[in-house]
Amino acid sequence: MNILDKMKKGLLYFDGAQGSVLQEMGLKPGELPEVWNLTNPSKIIDMHKGYLDAGSNIILTNTFGANSFKFTGENNNYSLEEIINAAVKNVRKAFELTSNKNVEHYIALDIGPTGKLLKPMGELDFEEAVNVFKEIVDLGVKNNVDLIVIETMNDSYETKAAVLAAKENSNLPVFVTNVYDENKTLMTGADPIAMISLLEGLRVDAIGMNCSLGPAQMVDIVKIFKEYSSLPIIVNPNAGLPRSENGRTVYDVDAEEFSDIMVEIVKNGARIIGGCCGTTPEYIKKLVEKTKDLKPVEIVKKNNSFISSYTHGVEFGKKPVLIGERINPTGKKKFKEALRNHDINYILNEAVKQEELGVKALDVNVGLPEIDEVEMMVDSIRELQAITDLPLQIDTSNYQALEKAMRIYNGKPMVNSVNGKKESMDAIFPLIAKYGGLVVALTLDENGIPDNVEGRIKIVENIYSYAEKFGIDKKDIIIDTLAMTISADTSSALVTLGTLERVKKEFNGITSLGVSNISFGLPNRDLINGTFFAMALEKGLDAAIMNPNSIEMMKTYYAFNALSNYDPQCKDYIDFASNLEIDSKVINKNEKSKKVQAKVGLQDAIIKGLKEEANIISKRLLEEKKPLEIINEEIVPALDIVGIGFENKTLYLPQLLMSAEAAKEAFENIKVYLEKAGQREEKKYSIVLATVKGDIHDIGKNIVKVLLENYGFNIIDLGRDVSPEIIVETVVKNKVKLVGLSALMTTTVPAMEETIELLRKEAPYCKVMVGGAVLTPEYAKMINADFYGKDAMESVRYAESLI
């Protein structure tokens, strides 16, 4: 039976912690587990058989870390093809040997993260990542696997790259699990709703979570998935938290407790269950025994309408959503000039200003006849995602620009727009079906824009009906009933509002409007806009594409929310109104607005991650101030503000790294200035960083490196898969006082312990800080580390404490 049909009928069971089992079988510290597919196939087969005998339906191939970065086929290395071929063969052999033959079994091609950060945070290009995953998928298809499992992903962008590779190069079912931390977010900031929105938009077949947390910590996350996801939910927890006992990694949740909590997880909506780090066949056996007679929670289609960024989702159909319209050249001479000059910085500043004024999404329109709109749109989307976590609306009539922008967008975008013309729907709906998105649907067709409500409603019906052919739900279509200027036809507002009201009542659809179009050609347009906005909101308007600098519209928005019980305790209204000076018709006391109107300083540029601004301002400041003053008064305070925000979870990793990049721009100018003056930049002490032997995942190390460098430390980066001997040799040679060691995988933590042991012997003066997804403070203490950093900023704080 096909696995998709099988999971509709009842529970499915994954296997457990392959790394934990292989360590028990003798896998050495730093040894690549994937190589055992070829060198120790009998042990790999025994491992798979153990899980099959315990009751697992789905067996992951031993290919978690198999990619072309690790296996090249050169220098006596095994090729990726050899590894995957052998891995699939071993699972098939285990199927033949298992005693549990009355259960249907499925081979899952296991795809883990590359260990690299994607641009703009890292060096890996998005399409390069897609191609790396494509190689794995192609080999899995060639070996006739039953499904693809993309697991242990802690970055939404890399997740998207892997899913596209799977969907574009196979017809196999695709399951995806991400790694959530105790704050219910991925390393790069995505919360469950952001991932649900992204992955359902990409049309994967099952979604969920694995690794990092024990089962008890996953219960609340499962509840969020149950409330918002229409897909089967996967839950593969760790066996609690790890610790070291006599050189072995053990976990604090035993099989009994694990399986008891998994019963609760099944009752809360999980349908596909298994284990991750620490879960041996004993855990899976107990899990199957206690859940096999449970009836899984019914999979219910949800009708929530979301767009998302790399951190969060924005829902339509409840509180009205403001979409900033200022990134649009229409009627803007300066903006047009910026587009001609490919001035992305102008666009970034417009984004920051609107975000500070309270919009929840940003419209991005860069269409100008004399420029390359495709290039400009892609560059704008890429750079905007680096400095803001607001979801974006991709606004273009250029189909090529739309597809390229949707492809590289990190989240589920809003798309502006489709209309009732067959040509438009045939071009846009396939893109929505492939990449996901909430598409704005305009009530016009081949016959133009009807001047009556009935005509526009017929177009709405046609759009909904045609979208169904592409598998697009009504929840992913937001109807724009078209605000036409009343200066040309004074009845046009009534037609717009009448259509809007019927869309809400008859279809329970969601609606949007470009509100300010209603007043075109009239004086004091804000008066008309504000009143029309109020009328539209009363009719059920869900989203407005508007200018957040419009005082009348903002008054309407905050007052409407307060009166409609969308603003608990009237908090937002009070904050807005108390800073509003009505007589002057401008917000001149509001602190955020002051920031918007004031000239951006270096500190602000760094906090907002505006690299070009930081470059320009730092050069100007060097004409007025001493370099040390700029560092102490501008750069370091800005980095501290961002660091505190990151630690308090008000800012996320991408923002942290882009702020570091902006600071780097300023530091480079200071460095050049000092060199010209015959001086040298003062550095703090040196720190050695390395990802331990056997581990190619250097994301965490690279993040720590960027931040430590910005705080003035000299970094000796040894890279990844570094032996204990090389680390110790470097420390002794350079008399280094601090080493930072990173490990992502359970199988490589023993190499970290071995490195620390050698450091204690050869360089007892050297402190050791450690980090990585599989570590805890207790575990770090047991392997004799001096400090455990749960994130990059904690590592910076520790390094500074040693000065």
mmCIF file with all atom_site columns, C-alpha atoms in Angstrom, residues 1-10 12 106 271:
data_model
loop_
_atom_site.group_PDB
_atom_site.id
_atom_site.type_symbol
_atom_site.label_atom_id
_atom_site.label_alt_id
_atom_site.label_comp_id
_atom_site.label_asym_id
_atom_site.label_entity_id
_atom_site.label_seq_id
_atom_site.pdbx_PDB_ins_code
_atom_site.Cartn_x
_atom_site.Cartn_y
_atom_site.Cartn_z
_atom_site.occupancy
_atom_site.B_iso_or_equiv
_atom_site.pdbx_formal_charge
_atom_site.auth_seq_id
_atom_site.auth_comp_id
_atom_site.auth_asym_id
_atom_site.auth_atom_id
_atom_site.pdbx_PDB_model_num
ATOM 1  C CA . MET A 1 1   ? 0.000  0.000  0.000  1.00 0.00 ? 1   MET A CA 1
ATOM 2  C CA . ASN A 1 2   ? 1.262  3.499  -0.843 1.00 0.00 ? 2   ASN A CA 1
ATOM 3  C CA . ILE A 1 3   ? 2.475  5.255  2.296  1.00 0.00 ? 3   ILE A CA 1
ATOM 4  C CA . LEU A 1 4   ? 0.096  8.179  1.744  1.00 0.00 ? 4   LEU A CA 1
ATOM 5  C CA . ASP A 1 5   ? -2.853 5.798  1.778  1.00 0.00 ? 5   ASP A CA 1
ATOM 6  C CA . LYS A 1 6   ? -1.391 3.897  4.709  1.00 0.00 ? 6   LYS A CA 1
ATOM 7  C CA . MET A 1 7   ? -1.097 6.979  6.924  1.00 0.00 ? 7   MET A CA 1
ATOM 8  C CA . LYS A 1 8   ? -4.755 7.858  6.306  1.00 0.00 ? 8   LYS A CA 1
ATOM 9  C CA . LYS A 1 9   ? -5.748 4.594  7.972  1.00 0.00 ? 9   LYS A CA 1
ATOM 10 C CA . GLY A 1 10  ? -3.777 4.837  11.207 1.00 0.00 ? 10  GLY A CA 1
ATOM 11 C CA . LEU A 1 12  ? 2.903  5.044  11.217 1.00 0.00 ? 12  LEU A CA 1
ATOM 12 C CA . TYR A 1 106 ? 8.894  1.776  3.647  1.00 0.00 ? 106 TYR A CA 1
ATOM 13 C CA . ARG A 1 271 ? -0.003 10.489 13.321 1.00 0.00 ? 271 ARG A CA 1
#
